[in-house]
XYZ file of C-alpha atoms in Angstrom:
652
model
C 26.666 -43.245 -29.135
C 25.446 -43.755 -25.579
C 27.287 -45.850 -23.030
C 25.760 -47.658 -20.058
C 28.064 -49.461 -17.621
C 26.234 -51.974 -15.428
C 28.214 -53.689 -12.720
C 28.304 -54.025 -8.984
C 32.040 -53.906 -9.274
C 34.243 -51.015 -10.333
C 33.941 -49.071 -13.543
C 37.181 -47.222 -14.279
C 37.737 -44.449 -16.803
C 41.500 -44.235 -16.994
C 41.724 -41.869 -19.937
C 39.653 -39.294 -21.795
C 36.091 -40.276 -22.687
C 34.608 -38.716 -25.815
C 37.798 -36.995 -26.621
C 37.629 -37.473 -30.403
C 33.864 -37.679 -30.748
C 31.531 -36.949 -27.821
C 29.422 -39.720 -26.455
C 25.713 -39.043 -26.591
C 25.352 -40.011 -22.946
C 27.025 -41.949 -20.187
C 25.430 -43.824 -17.288
C 26.713 -46.131 -14.609
C 24.420 -48.283 -12.515
C 24.003 -48.346 -8.769
C 25.722 -50.830 -6.545
C 29.298 -50.447 -7.727
C 31.981 -47.803 -7.923
C 33.100 -45.510 -10.704
C 36.713 -44.416 -10.868
C 37.547 -41.327 -12.947
C 41.288 -41.492 -13.316
C 42.300 -39.250 -16.173
C 41.220 -36.642 -18.668
C 37.798 -35.361 -19.558
C 34.449 -37.033 -20.079
C 32.489 -35.386 -22.883
C 28.878 -36.018 -23.865
C 26.442 -34.177 -26.115
C 22.916 -35.468 -25.411
C 20.233 -34.251 -23.023
C 20.637 -37.387 -20.893
C 24.151 -36.209 -20.134
C 26.234 -38.059 -17.572
C 24.637 -39.968 -14.721
C 26.725 -41.714 -12.058
C 24.358 -43.888 -10.070
C 27.169 -45.448 -8.060
C 29.818 -43.950 -5.829
C 32.438 -41.913 -7.712
C 36.109 -41.758 -6.783
C 38.430 -39.291 -8.499
C 41.868 -40.683 -9.253
C 42.998 -37.554 -11.102
C 41.860 -34.063 -11.895
C 38.783 -34.346 -14.088
C 36.533 -32.252 -16.285
C 33.002 -33.427 -17.014
C 31.639 -31.696 -20.127
C 27.999 -32.492 -20.849
C 27.160 -29.611 -23.203
C 23.470 -28.976 -22.406
C 22.910 -32.320 -20.712
C 22.647 -33.160 -17.050
C 25.557 -34.178 -14.833
C 24.306 -36.225 -11.902
C 26.158 -37.741 -8.943
C 23.440 -39.917 -7.460
C 25.448 -41.033 -4.422
C 28.825 -40.047 -3.012
C 31.750 -38.307 -4.686
C 35.255 -38.522 -3.195
C 38.894 -38.162 -4.129
C 41.662 -35.687 -3.493
C 41.594 -34.128 -6.954
C 39.983 -31.233 -8.757
C 36.637 -31.567 -10.486
C 35.139 -29.214 -13.063
C 31.537 -29.756 -14.190
C 30.664 -27.951 -17.424
C 27.095 -27.949 -18.654
C 24.294 -25.550 -19.469
C 21.962 -28.106 -17.946
C 21.711 -29.183 -14.315
C 24.598 -30.479 -12.251
C 23.272 -32.502 -9.301
C 25.212 -33.578 -6.216
C 22.651 -35.827 -4.570
C 24.979 -37.528 -2.094
C 27.813 -36.347 0.118
C 30.823 -34.872 -1.701
C 34.245 -35.324 -0.113
C 32.865 -37.184 2.858
C 35.643 -39.811 2.946
C 38.299 -37.800 1.144
C 37.948 -34.105 0.359
C 38.211 -33.019 -3.245
C 41.038 -30.682 -4.135
C 38.537 -28.239 -5.626
C 35.124 -28.117 -7.269
C 33.982 -25.772 -10.045
C 30.724 -25.647 -11.995
C 30.392 -23.400 -15.024
C 27.875 -20.701 -15.805
C 24.779 -21.238 -17.871
C 23.147 -24.097 -16.032
C 22.015 -24.896 -12.494
C 23.679 -26.700 -9.614
C 21.504 -28.821 -7.341
C 23.024 -29.896 -4.018
C 21.042 -32.525 -2.188
C 23.630 -34.178 0.078
C 24.631 -33.343 3.621
C 27.996 -31.793 2.747
C 30.455 -30.779 0.065
C 34.049 -30.812 1.257
C 37.113 -29.540 -0.632
C 40.623 -28.618 0.384
C 40.651 -25.694 -2.013
C 37.926 -23.597 -3.556
C 34.345 -24.398 -4.364
C 33.092 -22.152 -7.145
C 29.569 -22.368 -8.459
C 29.329 -20.109 -11.491
C 25.685 -20.985 -12.102
C 22.644 -20.586 -9.805
C 22.666 -22.971 -6.845
C 19.613 -24.746 -5.491
C 19.767 -26.655 -2.216
C 17.432 -29.611 -1.845
C 17.281 -33.003 -0.174
C 17.048 -35.706 -2.815
C 16.102 -39.273 -1.926
C 15.651 -41.881 -4.688
C 15.539 -39.070 -7.198
C 12.760 -37.255 -5.295
C 13.285 -33.899 -3.614
C 12.469 -34.389 0.070
C 10.560 -31.907 2.218
C 12.663 -32.659 5.304
C 15.100 -29.975 6.423
C 18.788 -30.605 7.007
C 21.661 -28.138 7.067
C 24.135 -28.339 4.239
C 27.844 -27.979 5.005
C 30.078 -26.478 2.326
C 33.688 -26.779 3.455
C 36.506 -25.275 1.428
C 39.082 -22.553 1.432
C 36.613 -20.237 -0.341
C 33.052 -21.108 -1.304
C 31.687 -18.925 -4.099
C 28.164 -18.817 -5.482
C 28.336 -16.334 -8.332
C 24.636 -16.127 -9.044
C 21.534 -16.807 -6.973
C 21.430 -19.267 -4.101
C 18.052 -20.810 -3.266
C 17.881 -22.689 -0.001
C 14.937 -24.945 -0.587
C 14.109 -24.847 3.112
C 17.594 -25.982 4.186
C 20.191 -24.313 6.307
C 23.707 -23.586 5.067
C 26.993 -23.745 6.938
C 30.111 -22.524 5.136
C 33.306 -23.719 6.780
C 35.744 -21.380 5.144
C 35.414 -18.037 3.401
C 32.290 -17.286 1.399
C 31.448 -15.170 -1.640
C 27.785 -14.643 -2.487
C 26.890 -13.217 -5.877
C 28.620 -11.221 -8.560
C 26.000 -8.485 -8.925
C 23.286 -6.829 -6.779
C 20.543 -8.992 -8.287
C 22.226 -12.196 -7.058
C 20.093 -12.915 -4.003
C 20.381 -15.630 -1.341
C 16.889 -16.800 -0.395
C 14.978 -19.748 0.976
C 17.458 -20.739 3.702
C 16.383 -21.625 7.195
C 19.707 -20.338 8.546
C 23.173 -19.334 7.417
C 26.524 -19.667 9.160
C 29.842 -18.611 7.642
C 32.900 -19.541 9.681
C 35.374 -17.468 7.678
C 35.101 -14.116 5.934
C 32.169 -13.191 3.706
C 31.935 -11.090 0.569
C 28.382 -10.011 -0.250
C 28.136 -8.874 -3.856
C 24.426 -9.658 -3.987
C 22.052 -7.189 -2.409
C 19.800 -9.571 -0.485
C 20.223 -12.475 1.968
C 17.080 -13.911 3.555
C 16.861 -16.652 6.176
C 14.112 -17.760 8.522
C 16.429 -18.130 11.507
C 19.955 -16.945 12.330
C 22.619 -15.551 10.069
C 26.021 -15.808 11.735
C 29.200 -14.393 10.238
C 32.400 -15.519 11.951
C 34.848 -13.473 9.881
C 34.836 -9.995 8.413
C 31.869 -9.261 6.151
C 32.655 -7.159 3.080
C 29.828 -5.383 1.309
C 30.420 -5.443 -2.424
C 27.137 -3.649 -3.042
C 24.327 -2.109 -1.044
C 23.040 -5.026 1.044
C 19.890 -6.006 2.889
C 19.883 -8.892 5.372
C 16.626 -10.372 6.629
C 16.815 -13.024 9.365
C 15.526 -14.240 12.686
C 18.786 -12.953 14.146
C 22.159 -11.617 12.994
C 25.611 -12.100 14.523
C 28.719 -10.327 13.227
C 31.694 -11.693 15.142
C 34.474 -9.858 13.322
C 32.985 -6.736 11.822
C 31.729 -5.336 8.532
C 33.494 -3.250 5.872
C 32.239 -1.611 2.693
C 33.004 2.072 2.150
C 29.867 4.150 1.503
C 27.662 1.042 1.130
C 24.096 1.130 2.412
C 23.524 -1.646 4.948
C 19.960 -2.587 5.910
C 19.045 -5.304 8.400
C 15.743 -6.764 9.543
C 15.910 -9.242 12.418
C 13.428 -11.142 14.524
C 13.482 -11.986 18.196
C 17.106 -13.138 18.193
C 18.170 -9.586 17.488
C 21.471 -8.287 16.131
C 24.966 -8.543 17.634
C 27.974 -6.548 16.454
C 31.094 -7.958 18.095
C 33.447 -6.341 15.582
C 33.639 -2.851 14.142
C 31.312 -1.853 11.338
C 33.272 0.269 8.892
C 36.405 2.163 9.832
C 37.167 5.785 10.615
C 38.927 6.111 7.247
C 36.297 4.148 5.277
C 32.899 4.392 6.954
C 29.832 2.618 5.636
C 27.011 4.607 4.107
C 23.506 4.700 5.617
C 22.703 1.928 8.111
C 19.150 0.805 8.870
C 18.325 -1.827 11.496
C 14.923 -3.003 12.648
C 14.807 -5.924 15.085
C 12.221 -7.305 17.454
C 15.065 -8.604 19.635
C 17.984 -6.738 21.183
C 20.463 -4.825 19.045
C 23.783 -5.299 20.833
C 26.741 -3.126 19.826
C 29.963 -4.346 21.422
C 32.067 -2.502 18.867
C 32.132 0.774 16.948
C 29.895 1.601 14.006
C 31.367 4.070 11.501
C 28.983 5.549 8.961
C 28.509 8.598 6.790
C 24.927 8.495 8.075
C 22.189 8.358 8.745
C 22.121 5.440 11.189
C 18.656 4.213 12.207
C 18.427 1.439 14.809
C 15.076 0.256 16.145
C 14.535 -2.617 18.564
C 10.782 -2.970 18.507
C 10.662 -5.460 21.356
C 13.869 -5.149 23.351
C 16.939 -2.944 23.858
C 19.632 -1.124 21.924
C 23.107 -0.981 23.429
C 26.180 -2.950 24.378
C 27.209 -5.299 27.134
C 30.498 -3.483 27.758
C 31.237 -0.802 25.208
C 29.476 0.289 22.076
C 29.859 3.352 19.894
C 28.238 4.882 16.831
C 30.353 7.449 15.004
C 28.583 9.486 12.332
C 30.381 12.845 12.511
C 28.330 14.489 9.759
C 25.092 12.499 9.908
C 22.197 11.707 12.170
C 21.741 8.789 14.571
C 18.171 7.690 15.306
C 17.667 5.112 18.057
C 14.427 3.527 19.194
C 13.754 0.682 21.593
C 10.942 -0.924 23.532
C 12.915 -1.617 26.709
C 15.749 0.890 26.846
C 18.882 2.191 25.129
C 22.352 1.759 26.635
C 20.873 -0.160 29.535
C 24.010 -2.162 30.413
C 26.625 0.412 29.413
C 26.125 3.895 28.016
C 26.131 3.866 24.234
C 28.758 6.238 22.861
C 27.616 8.619 20.127
C 29.356 10.946 17.706
C 26.903 12.523 15.291
C 25.719 15.770 13.795
C 22.537 15.014 15.751
C 21.061 12.151 17.732
C 17.441 11.162 18.312
C 16.533 8.469 20.835
C 13.246 7.138 22.139
C 12.280 4.205 24.301
C 8.742 3.115 25.071
C 9.938 1.308 28.206
C 13.045 1.617 30.372
C 15.641 4.340 30.157
C 18.324 5.742 27.885
C 22.044 6.132 28.580
C 24.241 7.864 26.006
C 27.860 8.961 26.183
C 28.956 11.682 23.819
C 32.211 11.431 21.889
C 32.422 15.196 21.856
C 29.062 16.975 21.904
C 25.710 15.266 22.158
C 23.517 17.200 19.717
C 19.824 16.392 20.131
C 17.835 16.378 16.890
C 14.091 16.228 16.215
C 12.057 15.327 18.109
C 14.546 14.626 20.901
C 15.523 12.051 23.540
C 12.456 10.614 25.253
C 11.931 7.700 27.663
C 9.618 6.748 30.519
C 12.665 5.681 32.529
C 15.822 7.545 33.484
C 17.839 9.390 30.839
C 21.577 9.671 31.499
C 23.790 11.771 29.241
C 27.533 12.149 29.692
C 29.897 13.884 27.312
C 33.386 15.212 26.897
C 31.850 18.244 25.190
C 28.427 19.819 25.537
C 24.845 18.568 25.493
C 23.071 20.654 22.867
C 19.364 20.550 22.116
C 18.576 21.979 18.701
C 15.679 24.436 18.554
C 12.286 22.888 19.248
C 13.575 19.511 20.420
C 13.333 17.946 23.840
C 14.887 15.753 26.525
C 12.018 14.178 28.438
C 12.142 11.443 31.077
C 9.311 9.941 33.073
C 11.593 9.618 36.110
C 14.844 11.570 36.034
C 17.452 13.110 33.755
C 21.107 12.811 34.731
C 23.842 14.861 33.048
C 27.476 15.634 33.739
C 27.266 19.127 32.209
C 24.450 21.634 31.641
C 22.053 21.133 28.758
C 22.370 23.882 26.139
C 18.929 24.743 24.754
C 18.935 26.423 21.352
C 16.400 29.193 20.810
C 14.640 29.273 17.442
C 14.218 33.057 17.440
C 11.990 35.765 18.866
C 8.657 33.907 18.634
C 6.513 34.249 21.732
C 5.387 30.614 21.648
C 5.812 27.352 19.778
C 8.728 24.928 19.409
C 12.052 26.574 20.122
C 10.555 29.703 21.714
C 11.847 30.823 25.092
C 8.544 29.718 26.589
C 9.086 26.250 25.122
C 12.713 26.123 26.252
C 11.887 27.048 29.854
C 9.110 24.439 29.968
C 11.371 21.690 28.638
C 14.347 22.710 30.781
C 12.124 22.702 33.877
C 10.963 19.187 33.071
C 14.527 17.837 33.090
C 15.198 19.231 36.576
C 18.888 19.620 35.716
C 21.065 22.600 34.895
C 20.494 24.252 31.540
C 21.770 27.104 29.384
C 19.688 29.108 26.899
C 21.536 29.611 23.592
C 20.374 32.821 21.908
C 22.688 32.785 18.910
C 24.899 35.661 17.834
C 22.400 38.235 16.511
C 20.582 40.909 18.558
C 17.153 39.687 19.639
C 14.037 41.238 21.189
C 11.416 38.903 22.611
C 7.992 40.537 22.897
C 5.832 38.480 25.224
C 2.056 38.196 25.050
C 1.778 36.520 28.469
C 3.921 35.549 31.422
C 6.681 33.045 30.882
C 6.643 29.862 32.984
C 8.405 30.149 36.310
C 11.949 28.828 36.115
C 12.100 25.807 38.405
C 15.494 24.352 37.489
C 18.981 25.830 37.339
C 18.999 27.865 34.123
C 21.592 30.236 32.695
C 20.198 33.074 30.584
C 23.105 35.076 29.180
C 22.162 37.538 26.470
C 25.656 38.997 26.074
C 23.958 42.417 26.039
C 22.179 41.591 22.771
C 18.886 40.227 24.123
C 15.867 42.149 25.337
C 12.599 40.973 26.921
C 9.535 43.171 26.560
C 6.238 42.849 28.422
C 4.721 45.490 26.161
C 3.350 47.210 29.309
C 0.634 44.546 29.582
C 2.301 41.365 30.889
C 2.496 41.221 34.675
C 5.886 39.608 35.302
C 9.041 38.920 33.335
C 11.470 36.252 34.546
C 10.614 34.370 37.732
C 13.123 32.126 39.512
C 11.327 29.728 41.860
C 12.856 28.048 44.899
C 14.151 25.058 42.907
C 15.996 27.236 40.369
C 19.110 27.024 42.561
C 22.289 28.092 40.784
C 20.579 29.997 37.968
C 22.305 32.889 36.215
C 20.697 35.925 34.565
C 23.234 38.052 32.746
C 23.523 40.596 29.947
C 19.828 41.100 29.147
C 17.443 44.049 29.025
C 14.014 43.632 30.643
C 11.424 46.295 29.988
C 7.758 47.102 30.122
C 6.388 44.575 32.627
C 3.380 45.686 34.607
C 4.438 44.221 38.000
C 8.010 42.893 38.187
C 10.741 42.471 35.617
C 12.536 39.860 37.776
C 11.241 37.812 40.699
C 13.533 35.836 43.022
C 11.318 33.612 45.155
C 13.105 31.909 48.031
C 15.888 30.729 45.712
C 19.550 30.204 46.581
C 22.759 30.824 44.657
C 21.272 32.842 41.816
C 23.455 35.415 40.062
C 21.885 38.506 38.484
C 24.683 40.290 36.639
C 24.774 43.153 34.146
C 21.006 43.263 33.676
C 18.997 46.331 32.647
C 15.450 46.452 34.037
C 13.156 49.297 32.989
C 9.726 49.456 34.590
C 6.410 50.599 33.184
C 5.920 53.365 35.789
C 2.497 52.074 36.790
C 1.065 51.656 40.286
C 2.598 48.152 40.533
C 5.690 48.385 38.342
C 8.918 47.328 40.035
C 12.180 46.172 38.568
C 12.870 43.307 40.963
C 11.164 41.375 43.731
C 13.307 39.374 46.160
C 11.725 37.343 48.949
C 12.500 34.368 51.172
C 15.822 32.715 51.912
C 18.215 33.806 49.165
C 21.441 32.359 50.542
C 24.249 32.757 48.012
C 22.158 34.919 45.671
C 23.886 38.055 44.398
C 22.732 40.992 42.286
C 25.563 42.992 40.751
C 26.423 45.463 37.995
C 22.777 45.906 37.021
C 20.471 48.879 36.449
C 16.922 49.240 37.755
C 15.053 52.272 36.487
C 11.806 53.736 35.277
C 9.473 51.973 37.682
C 7.500 52.733 40.785
C 10.391 51.082 42.614
C 13.685 49.722 41.362
C 13.567 46.736 43.719
C 11.371 45.411 46.514
C 13.046 43.305 49.198
C 10.296 41.718 51.273
C 11.518 39.275 53.875
C 14.577 38.798 51.660
C 17.172 37.005 53.765
C 20.879 36.376 53.063
C 20.843 38.348 49.804
C 23.876 40.236 48.563
C 22.619 43.239 46.603
C 25.679 44.817 45.021
C 29.404 44.520 45.521
C 32.095 47.105 46.047
C 33.323 47.908 42.564
C 30.371 46.090 40.909
C 27.422 47.789 42.485
C 24.026 48.310 40.919
C 22.515 51.564 39.697
C 19.004 52.412 40.860
C 17.866 55.516 39.059
C 14.885 57.321 37.636
C 12.261 55.476 39.650
C 9.318 57.894 39.824
C 6.000 58.058 41.672
C 2.565 57.844 40.178
C -0.424 59.517 41.808
C -1.805 57.765 44.869
C 1.215 55.631 45.721
C 2.992 55.716 49.080
C 6.783 56.005 49.158
C 6.727 55.688 45.387
C 9.676 56.447 43.202
C 12.015 54.427 45.449
C 15.325 52.881 44.440
C 14.933 49.972 46.892
C 12.140 49.374 49.370
C 12.984 46.824 52.088
C 10.471 45.326 54.508
C 10.132 42.352 56.820
C 12.853 40.144 58.260
C 15.887 40.718 56.023
C 18.487 39.135 58.262
C 21.730 38.324 56.513
C 20.964 40.655 53.600
C 23.511 43.304 52.720
C 23.036 46.183 50.285
C 26.442 47.543 49.385
C 28.402 49.418 46.766
C 25.310 50.618 44.871
C 24.427 54.028 43.468
C 21.007 55.580 44.092
C 20.314 58.630 41.959
C 17.400 60.613 40.568
C 14.780 58.663 42.485
C 12.207 60.260 44.771
C 13.482 58.100 47.614
C 16.871 56.412 47.454
C 16.458 53.544 49.940
C 13.398 52.950 52.156
C 13.473 50.933 55.389
C 9.789 50.102 55.970
C 9.872 47.781 58.943
C 12.972 46.101 57.526
C 14.800 44.226 60.232
C 18.404 42.989 60.353
C 19.464 44.489 57.009
C 22.838 46.151 56.440
C 23.092 49.205 54.159
C 26.731 50.000 53.692
C 29.093 51.923 51.435
C 26.429 52.983 48.939
C 26.325 56.365 47.200
C 23.238 58.615 47.071
C 22.737 61.706 44.933
C 19.907 63.779 43.431
C 17.177 61.768 45.119
C 14.233 64.180 45.131
C 12.803 63.727 48.616
C 15.429 61.885 50.627
C 18.362 59.528 50.251
C 17.354 57.108 53.039
C 13.836 56.883 54.417
C 12.917 54.932 57.543
C 9.527 53.970 58.917
C 8.315 51.286 61.287
C 10.259 48.708 63.256
C 13.664 48.395 61.633
C 15.285 46.670 64.593
C 18.657 45.100 63.953
C 19.214 46.975 60.697
C 22.257 49.171 60.245
C 23.713 51.719 57.870
C 27.339 52.701 57.681
C 29.866 54.155 55.285
C 27.288 55.546 52.854
C 28.083 58.755 50.971
C 25.773 61.526 49.852
C 26.510 63.603 46.800
C 24.892 66.551 45.096
C 21.190 66.936 45.730
C 20.846 64.990 48.951
C 22.460 67.779 50.950
C 21.374 70.936 49.137
C 17.962 70.056 47.771
C 16.794 67.206 49.949
C 17.598 65.423 53.128
C 20.099 62.613 53.420
C 18.114 60.660 56.019
C 14.434 60.956 56.876
C 12.664 59.199 59.724
C 8.932 58.800 60.098
C 7.837 57.011 63.271
C 10.849 54.781 62.874
C 13.273 53.056 65.162
C 16.823 54.116 64.467
C 18.988 52.336 61.939
């Protein structure tokens, strides 16, 4: 039968209720107090058990309502354990444990738990095995007003779905959400967990902040969607995919995400606010982080370690703006639509497609190398700063397109910092259809004697080093078939040309090398210039060192064509060449070995001449201040031709 207890006093259940035969229902009226002091209360009807007055537990209790409702219409207190078993709805409409915390609270699976009060407080666990719905209930009516709910216990567990009903949730203790990926947390205005969190469900959605005070463990692949996200003590979950969408309050990582031994899987973050990484993110990759309205980086130190995966960073106002963001990845891509980018490599910085791009300054520092994979770019609207040269990978022998030498020179020039061209390990011949861009930044081109450049006897000039290409190196390449010059050095300092083979086209303009302007610190050694109208033309070339004792250049086989004056010359020098010294070289099998044609203040010393058809040294015009000393003349210059020839020339 049913039991109704109506009193404004106290109704006490001091022993089991419905122990032998279940009651149909049980109800107490409002205005009094109900004491549950021993055993279980068992009912069988749909009306279940309704406590309209305040309930005080005097002992551990189990309320078993079968399929009926269990309703606590006002407060529930008492330092004992409560278990609510029903396949119907269990409702906590008032505060639970407000005056005295329960020892523990458990609801069983199969029904629904409705929490409408301001708080549920237990000393031990709170375990909700059925779906949980948060709502404000006043006079039996669910209210539309919004108030945060506080669940305080050692561990608060919601094993199925949690629906917020427009309320916020604060968990003071550890939290467990869900038992399976389909167990979502939705409908909350905000979520705060003071202790650790285990996310077995795959989805948590809030309108405002989600704040996790302890370590977050991913028990499945997880997606968080919030106005903002704060992780105060890190995230773990080996190989789990972690996706986050945040609004203007952004994302803060104050503790490590994953570990070196157990990294997370792919990580995806999109936020309209700042993504702040004051910790280290460990992932198997990829890691995609996009701040659509703010910045990506850390206040003091932040790192992303994806040794075998890719890192993709995007921001509206800069990346690593307060402190350089440390990166370890198979490749990194970064772009900012406003502001700059600062990255610090843990080892190499490897730039993936399409590259690192920002309208502001780009700063890259690394304990290893900065490597740009073929076809990619580093492009700043203001300046690029590096602590080591950028290594630009060549895609192959293509004349144009992404990763071609033409593309690499253009992109290296744009950075205005030192670069190195990486040709790979296989022999390579680059056949050019048109002139390459002038090199305007410090660039090292080292072919290790496996790289050749061909102008196909139609392109005017090969490699040109402009005045801003200070510190460039050209080494171990073959340059052939250019109509005018194979190499041009234009008023550029501290360039090294070493072990280069230049073969001309033997046309009316073809020369191996042109050097002009102030070339302080520039040296040309151990190279060969042959097959052209002239091996080299020094015109007003000042402070150039052409050759060294023991590492001199070979100028040979330079032949005339009809109608050219002083053609077939190893080196022709003209103009003010003060500070330039030509030494330790070999001139052989040219028509003229060396020609002073109004070349002033040049020193020609300790070179060797042999088998030059007309003369070893030719002089014409005003060569004031020039000198020659210590040169030697071998076979051919003495017996078949003259060693020195003057034609209306001042002495040298």
